[in-house]
Every structure is written in structure tokens, then in C-alpha cells.
mmCIF file of C-alpha atoms and ligand atoms in Angstrom:
data_model
loop_
_atom_site.group_PDB
_atom_site.id
_atom_site.type_symbol
_atom_site.label_atom_id
_atom_site.label_comp_id
_atom_site.label_asym_id
_atom_site.label_seq_id
_atom_site.Cartn_x
_atom_site.Cartn_y
_atom_site.Cartn_z
ATOM 1 C CA UNK W 122 0.000 0.000 0.000
ATOM 2 C CA UNK W 123 1.601 3.252 -1.190
ATOM 3 C CA UNK W 124 -0.858 5.866 0.138
ATOM 4 C CA UNK W 125 -0.450 7.428 3.601
ATOM 5 C CA UNK W 126 -3.695 9.327 3.667
ATOM 6 C CA UNK W 127 -6.987 7.482 3.633
ATOM 7 C CA UNK W 128 -9.439 7.598 0.750
ATOM 8 C CA UNK W 129 -12.834 9.243 0.914
ATOM 9 C CA UNK W 130 -15.343 6.686 -0.355
ATOM 10 C CA UNK W 131 -18.913 7.560 -1.233
ATOM 11 C CA UNK W 132 -21.016 4.452 -0.849
ATOM 12 C CA UNK W 133 -24.596 4.684 -2.092
ATOM 13 C CA UNK W 134 -27.313 2.085 -2.356
ATOM 14 C CA UNK W 135 -31.079 2.302 -2.413
ATOM 15 C CA UNK W 136 -32.532 1.082 0.861
ATOM 16 C CA UNK W 137 -33.040 -2.692 0.804
ATOM 17 C CA UNK W 138 -29.819 -3.372 -1.152
ATOM 18 C CA UNK W 139 -28.193 -5.041 1.815
ATOM 19 C CA UNK W 140 -25.767 -2.169 2.249
ATOM 20 C CA UNK W 141 -25.887 -2.453 6.069
ATOM 21 C CA UNK W 142 -24.717 -6.068 5.984
ATOM 22 C CA UNK W 143 -22.047 -5.236 3.418
ATOM 23 C CA UNK W 144 -20.758 -2.351 5.525
ATOM 24 C CA UNK W 145 -20.677 -4.471 8.689
ATOM 25 C CA UNK W 146 -18.387 -6.873 6.848
ATOM 26 C CA UNK W 147 -16.168 -4.116 5.383
ATOM 27 C CA UNK W 148 -15.845 -2.360 8.754
ATOM 28 C CA UNK W 149 -14.337 -5.451 10.368
ATOM 29 C CA UNK W 150 -11.164 -4.067 8.786
ATOM 30 C CA UNK W 151 -9.724 -1.313 11.011
ATOM 31 C CA UNK W 152 -8.497 0.660 7.993
ATOM 32 C CA UNK W 153 -12.096 1.671 7.299
ATOM 33 C CA UNK W 154 -14.248 4.142 9.197
ATOM 34 C CA UNK W 155 -17.886 4.880 8.424
ATOM 35 C CA UNK W 156 -18.815 8.481 9.089
ATOM 36 C CA UNK W 157 -21.788 8.775 11.483
ATOM 37 C CA UNK W 158 -24.379 10.971 9.769
ATOM 38 C CA UNK W 159 -26.917 13.283 11.327
ATOM 39 C CA UNK W 160 -30.609 12.716 10.634
ATOM 40 C CA UNK W 161 -34.030 13.932 11.702
ATOM 41 C CA UNK W 162 -35.539 10.452 11.145
ATOM 42 C CA UNK W 163 -36.691 8.626 14.289
ATOM 43 C CA UNK W 164 -34.370 5.841 15.491
ATOM 44 C CA UNK W 165 -35.402 2.308 14.453
ATOM 45 C CA UNK W 166 -35.523 -0.341 17.121
ATOM 46 C CA UNK W 167 -31.990 -1.151 18.225
ATOM 47 C CA UNK W 168 -30.410 1.962 16.697
ATOM 48 C CA UNK W 169 -28.163 3.931 19.036
ATOM 49 C CA UNK W 170 -27.643 7.690 19.015
ATOM 50 C CA UNK W 171 -24.043 8.526 18.089
ATOM 51 C CA UNK W 172 -23.430 5.022 16.689
ATOM 52 C CA UNK W 173 -25.924 4.524 13.852
ATOM 53 C CA UNK W 174 -26.729 8.219 13.457
ATOM 54 C CA UNK W 175 -26.686 11.439 15.415
ATOM 55 C CA UNK W 176 -30.454 11.710 15.857
ATOM 56 C CA UNK W 177 -31.372 15.401 15.785
ATOM 57 C CA UNK W 178 -34.524 17.483 15.837
ATOM 58 C CA UNK W 179 -35.301 19.569 12.744
ATOM 59 C CA UNK W 180 -34.250 22.698 14.676
ATOM 60 C CA UNK W 181 -30.903 21.170 15.684
ATOM 61 C CA UNK W 182 -30.248 20.001 12.121
ATOM 62 C CA UNK W 183 -31.079 23.400 10.660
ATOM 63 C CA UNK W 184 -28.778 25.080 13.193
ATOM 64 C CA UNK W 185 -25.944 22.819 11.996
ATOM 65 C CA UNK W 186 -26.645 23.868 8.398
ATOM 66 C CA UNK W 187 -26.582 27.545 9.410
ATOM 67 C CA UNK W 188 -23.314 27.066 11.309
ATOM 68 C CA UNK W 189 -21.645 25.461 8.298
ATOM 69 C CA UNK W 190 -21.121 22.141 10.101
ATOM 70 C CA UNK W 191 -22.607 20.000 7.307
ATOM 71 C CA UNK W 192 -20.271 18.897 4.503
ATOM 72 C CA UNK W 193 -23.439 17.943 2.590
ATOM 73 C CA UNK W 194 -27.052 17.232 3.392
ATOM 74 C CA UNK W 195 -30.211 16.155 1.597
ATOM 75 C CA UNK W 196 -33.883 15.628 2.217
ATOM 76 C CA UNK W 197 -34.849 11.963 1.747
ATOM 77 C CA UNK W 198 -38.364 10.591 2.317
ATOM 78 C CA UNK W 199 -39.314 13.731 4.319
ATOM 79 C CA UNK W 200 -36.279 13.728 6.628
ATOM 80 C CA UNK W 201 -32.938 15.509 6.625
ATOM 81 C CA UNK W 202 -29.768 13.418 6.397
ATOM 82 C CA UNK W 203 -26.285 14.916 6.342
ATOM 83 C CA UNK W 204 -22.553 14.422 6.821
ATOM 84 C CA UNK W 205 -20.848 16.359 9.614
ATOM 85 C CA UNK W 206 -17.632 17.861 8.269
ATOM 86 C CA UNK W 207 -15.857 17.035 11.573
ATOM 87 C CA UNK W 208 -16.450 13.327 10.943
ATOM 88 C CA UNK W 209 -14.372 13.237 7.768
ATOM 89 C CA UNK W 210 -11.033 15.050 7.597
ATOM 90 C CA UNK W 211 -9.528 14.064 10.929
ATOM 91 C CA UNK W 212 -10.068 10.376 10.103
ATOM 92 C CA UNK W 213 -8.564 10.764 6.611
ATOM 93 C CA UNK W 214 -5.480 12.382 8.150
ATOM 94 C CA UNK W 215 -5.185 9.372 10.466
ATOM 95 C CA UNK W 216 -4.921 7.210 7.335
ATOM 96 C CA UNK W 217 -8.413 5.714 7.576
ATOM 97 C CA UNK W 218 -10.515 5.110 4.492
ATOM 98 C CA UNK W 219 -13.630 7.097 5.334
ATOM 99 C CA UNK W 220 -16.924 5.763 3.988
ATOM 100 C CA UNK W 221 -19.854 8.117 3.478
ATOM 101 C CA UNK W 222 -22.956 5.970 3.313
ATOM 102 C CA UNK W 223 -25.188 8.548 1.648
ATOM 103 C CA UNK W 224 -27.942 8.858 -0.944
ATOM 104 C CA UNK W 225 -27.489 10.199 -4.460
ATOM 105 C CA UNK W 226 -28.216 13.921 -3.984
ATOM 106 C CA UNK W 227 -25.575 14.151 -1.250
ATOM 107 C CA UNK W 228 -23.199 12.060 -3.365
ATOM 108 C CA UNK W 229 -23.508 14.507 -6.258
ATOM 109 C CA UNK W 230 -22.623 17.373 -3.872
ATOM 110 C CA UNK W 231 -19.532 15.497 -2.733
ATOM 111 C CA UNK W 232 -18.634 14.986 -6.412
ATOM 112 C CA UNK W 233 -18.427 18.803 -6.735
ATOM 113 C CA UNK W 234 -16.769 19.458 -3.384
ATOM 114 C CA UNK W 235 -14.281 16.615 -3.148
ATOM 115 C CA UNK W 236 -12.482 15.568 -6.344
ATOM 116 C CA UNK W 237 -10.423 13.216 -4.151
ATOM 117 C CA UNK W 238 -13.445 11.003 -3.421
ATOM 118 C CA UNK W 239 -14.251 7.713 -5.136
ATOM 119 C CA UNK W 240 -17.858 6.698 -5.798
ATOM 120 C CA UNK W 241 -19.302 3.224 -5.385
ATOM 121 C CA UNK W 242 -22.928 2.361 -6.111
ATOM 122 C CA UNK W 243 -24.525 -0.857 -4.861
ATOM 123 C CA UNK W 244 -27.421 -2.240 -6.897
ATOM 124 C CA UNK W 245 -29.885 -5.023 -6.086
ATOM 125 C CA UNK W 246 -30.283 -7.899 -8.565
ATOM 126 C CA UNK W 247 -33.747 -6.427 -9.351
ATOM 127 C CA UNK W 248 -36.306 -3.930 -8.018
ATOM 128 C CA UNK W 249 -38.597 -6.883 -7.151
ATOM 129 C CA UNK W 250 -35.868 -8.416 -4.987
ATOM 130 C CA UNK W 251 -35.274 -5.042 -3.301
ATOM 131 C CA UNK W 252 -38.978 -4.779 -2.366
ATOM 132 C CA UNK W 253 -38.933 -8.354 -1.017
ATOM 133 C CA UNK W 254 -35.908 -7.512 1.160
ATOM 134 C CA UNK W 255 -37.608 -4.370 2.518
ATOM 135 C CA UNK W 256 -40.744 -6.352 3.430
ATOM 136 C CA UNK W 257 -38.666 -9.089 5.051
ATOM 137 C CA UNK W 258 -36.907 -6.485 7.218
ATOM 138 C CA UNK W 259 -40.320 -5.618 8.651
ATOM 139 C CA UNK W 260 -39.231 -2.257 10.091
ATOM 140 C CA UNK W 261 -41.387 -0.033 7.845
ATOM 141 C CA UNK W 262 -45.075 0.399 7.099
ATOM 142 C CA UNK W 263 -46.479 -0.398 3.626
ATOM 143 C CA UNK W 264 -46.634 3.321 2.887
ATOM 144 C CA UNK W 265 -42.973 3.878 3.725
ATOM 145 C CA UNK W 266 -41.958 0.746 1.779
ATOM 146 C CA UNK W 267 -43.782 2.111 -1.286
ATOM 147 C CA UNK W 268 -41.960 5.452 -0.868
ATOM 148 C CA UNK W 269 -38.607 3.692 -0.525
ATOM 149 C CA UNK W 270 -39.182 1.512 -3.598
ATOM 150 C CA UNK W 271 -40.049 4.642 -5.612
ATOM 151 C CA UNK W 272 -36.966 6.407 -4.206
ATOM 152 C CA UNK W 273 -34.837 3.363 -5.143
ATOM 153 C CA UNK W 274 -36.081 3.400 -8.740
ATOM 154 C CA UNK W 275 -35.163 7.092 -8.905
ATOM 155 C CA UNK W 276 -31.739 6.500 -7.310
ATOM 156 C CA UNK W 277 -30.903 3.776 -9.817
ATOM 157 C CA UNK W 278 -31.024 6.398 -12.567
ATOM 158 C CA UNK W 279 -27.920 7.976 -10.937
ATOM 159 C CA UNK W 280 -25.886 4.769 -10.908
ATOM 160 C CA UNK W 281 -23.953 5.676 -14.045
ATOM 161 C CA UNK W 282 -22.580 8.820 -12.418
ATOM 162 C CA UNK W 283 -20.569 6.637 -10.005
ATOM 163 C CA UNK W 284 -17.091 5.212 -10.624
ATOM 164 C CA UNK W 285 -17.949 1.608 -9.723
ATOM 165 C CA UNK W 286 -21.134 -0.493 -9.681
ATOM 166 C CA UNK W 287 -21.352 -3.549 -7.429
ATOM 167 C CA UNK W 288 -24.313 -5.949 -7.543
ATOM 168 C CA UNK W 289 -25.241 -7.216 -4.105
ATOM 169 C CA UNK W 290 -26.707 -10.610 -4.880
ATOM 170 C CA UNK W 291 -24.404 -12.802 -2.797
ATOM 171 C CA UNK W 292 -22.902 -10.851 0.121
ATOM 172 C CA UNK W 293 -19.492 -12.495 -0.068
ATOM 173 C CA UNK W 294 -19.080 -11.645 -3.767
ATOM 174 C CA UNK W 295 -20.207 -8.056 -3.246
ATOM 175 C CA UNK W 296 -17.710 -7.526 -0.399
ATOM 176 C CA UNK W 297 -14.962 -9.144 -2.418
ATOM 177 C CA UNK W 298 -15.748 -6.816 -5.374
ATOM 178 C CA UNK W 299 -15.570 -3.836 -2.998
ATOM 179 C CA UNK W 300 -12.144 -4.921 -1.732
ATOM 180 C CA UNK W 301 -10.935 -5.357 -5.319
ATOM 181 C CA UNK W 302 -12.012 -1.811 -6.153
ATOM 182 C CA UNK W 303 -10.223 -0.374 -3.112
ATOM 183 C CA UNK W 304 -7.093 -2.331 -3.955
ATOM 184 C CA UNK W 305 -7.065 -1.076 -7.548
ATOM 185 C CA UNK W 306 -7.615 2.513 -6.378
ATOM 186 C CA UNK W 307 -4.719 2.282 -3.931
ATOM 187 C CA UNK W 308 -2.402 1.341 -6.798
ATOM 188 C CA UNK W 309 -3.291 4.321 -8.998
ATOM 189 C CA UNK W 310 -0.348 6.271 -10.384
ATOM 190 C CA UNK W 311 -1.527 9.536 -8.837
ATOM 191 C CA UNK W 312 -0.780 8.231 -5.318
ATOM 192 C CA UNK W 313 2.641 6.903 -6.187
ATOM 193 C CA UNK W 314 4.683 10.092 -6.857
ATOM 194 C CA UNK W 315 6.299 10.228 -3.410
ATOM 195 C CA UNK W 316 6.923 6.509 -3.369
ATOM 196 C CA UNK W 317 8.538 6.602 -6.812
ATOM 197 C CA UNK W 318 10.855 9.439 -5.670
ATOM 198 C CA UNK W 319 11.967 7.229 -2.804
ATOM 199 C CA UNK W 320 12.575 4.314 -5.169
ATOM 200 C CA UNK W 321 14.908 6.504 -7.283
ATOM 201 C CA UNK W 322 16.788 7.916 -4.269
ATOM 202 C CA UNK W 323 17.460 4.482 -2.827
ATOM 203 C CA UNK W 324 18.818 3.135 -6.104
HETATM 204 P P1 LIG L 505 -32.049 5.109 6.312
HETATM 205 O O1 LIG L 505 -33.243 5.883 6.793
HETATM 206 O O2 LIG L 505 -32.465 3.827 5.625
HETATM 207 O O3 LIG L 505 -31.031 4.893 7.397
HETATM 208 O O4 LIG L 505 -31.315 6.009 5.205
HETATM 209 C C1 LIG L 505 -32.043 6.536 4.145
HETATM 210 C C2 LIG L 505 -31.092 7.081 3.099
HETATM 211 O O5 LIG L 505 -30.365 8.189 3.620
HETATM 212 C C3 LIG L 505 -30.063 6.066 2.633
HETATM 213 O O6 LIG L 505 -30.033 6.071 1.206
HETATM 214 C C4 LIG L 505 -28.773 6.573 3.190
HETATM 215 O O7 LIG L 505 -27.680 6.259 2.342
HETATM 216 C C5 LIG L 505 -29.028 8.071 3.208
HETATM 217 N N1 LIG L 505 -28.135 8.782 4.130
HETATM 218 C C6 LIG L 505 -27.678 8.389 5.338
HETATM 219 N N2 LIG L 505 -26.854 9.305 5.848
HETATM 220 C C7 LIG L 505 -26.765 10.308 4.940
HETATM 221 C C8 LIG L 505 -26.033 11.545 4.880
HETATM 222 O O8 LIG L 505 -25.268 11.911 5.760
HETATM 223 N N3 LIG L 505 -26.209 12.302 3.778
HETATM 224 C C9 LIG L 505 -27.032 11.959 2.756
HETATM 225 N N4 LIG L 505 -27.113 12.769 1.712
HETATM 226 N N5 LIG L 505 -27.718 10.786 2.765
HETATM 227 C C10 LIG L 505 -27.593 9.980 3.842
#
């Protein structure tokens, strides 16, 4: 591994793509850190404030926007979601690969703000399978599931704006594809200048 600084990785997937399970697997590796977003959505059963999200009121969230604390934010299914700037740069400096698990509007903002970021989009094998997974999860009402399926269909239209597409059909394959992408990125010429200098000096 040639890079010293971590990579900023935007990781998007419509809800029901199994992104949570994929991330749990990826985060077993200490070199990765998943930024904890802020949201105005209510916690689901088992979710912990400060671990899954920073759960904020609308007023608190809007204050953060006013104070310039949000690197990006978006409104998704009637709630605010956003990345706290503090969550990102300190971890990158520590050499961690920082994952932003965010939806497409936020991802497009990061595309403008952070040319150093890489963009990975996770797709389900089909929209039908995505709906089945959402129903199986059993955490949302029919109305919210319908909203999320519609949001997913919309999000899929953004997939081609990402650098890499990974199909999450079998978890193991999807995680292995993700690791392959990270490996290839770490070997890009643009990160090797300093290393190559060293190679020449130590001839
Ligand atoms: P959920 O309610 O299922 O946890 O998340 C709903 C959507 O919000 C997901 O697509 C997730 O990626 C997105 N999301 C979570 N955190 C952020 C964030 O900080 N910024 C943006 N733009 N989207 C986020």
C-alpha cells in the first residue's frame, strides 16, 4: 500500500440493497471508518444515538446547516440526512478510508466538493428483490416501503454517475468486489509520486 492518507469513499445504495450487511463486513477491517451521519428520522428499534446516526430534531439540524457544520445534506423521504464535516477530515489524516454511506443527492454534492473522493454504487439484482428484502426487514409500514421503492427506482437512474457499480446478490461476492475496487484505487499512479521518488533515491 503506497498511500499514507486514507481515501474518501462515497457508498450509495437504495434502501433494501443489503448495504448495512455489506458495511458491517467491510468495517471489520480497522483501515475503514464509516462516518456517522446526522438525521431527523426517528431511530429504528436497536439503533443507538451517536453510533448509527446522530439523531437530531429539525431545529438542531437546521442550526448545523446555518453554522456550516454539514459537509453535505439532503432531504430523503421527508427527513434531513447529512454528513458532519468534523467526521471526515480528521479520520482521513489518520490514514483511515472514510466511507460516506449517503444517498445520491448528497453524493452529487460530494462529487463537486471533493475531487479526491471515489464513488461506489450498490445495486440489487432487481427492483422486485429489493422490495422483497424491505418487506422481510419488517421495520417499515407499507406506505414507507412504497416510498422507498419509488426512491430506489429514482436512485438507480444515478448509478452511471458513479465510478464503480457492485451488484449485491451474494454478500461475499459483493464484499470481495468492494475490496478489489479499493485495492485497484490504492495502486493508482496519482498516489505513487512520493513513493517513486523514494525508489529513485534508494537506487
Ligand atoms: P435510512 O433511513 O435507511 O437509514 O437512510 C435513508 C437514506 O439516507 C439512505 O439512502 C442513506 O444512504 C441516506 N443517508 C444516510 N446518511 C446520509 C447523509 O449523511 N447524507 C445523505 N445525503 N444521505 C444519507
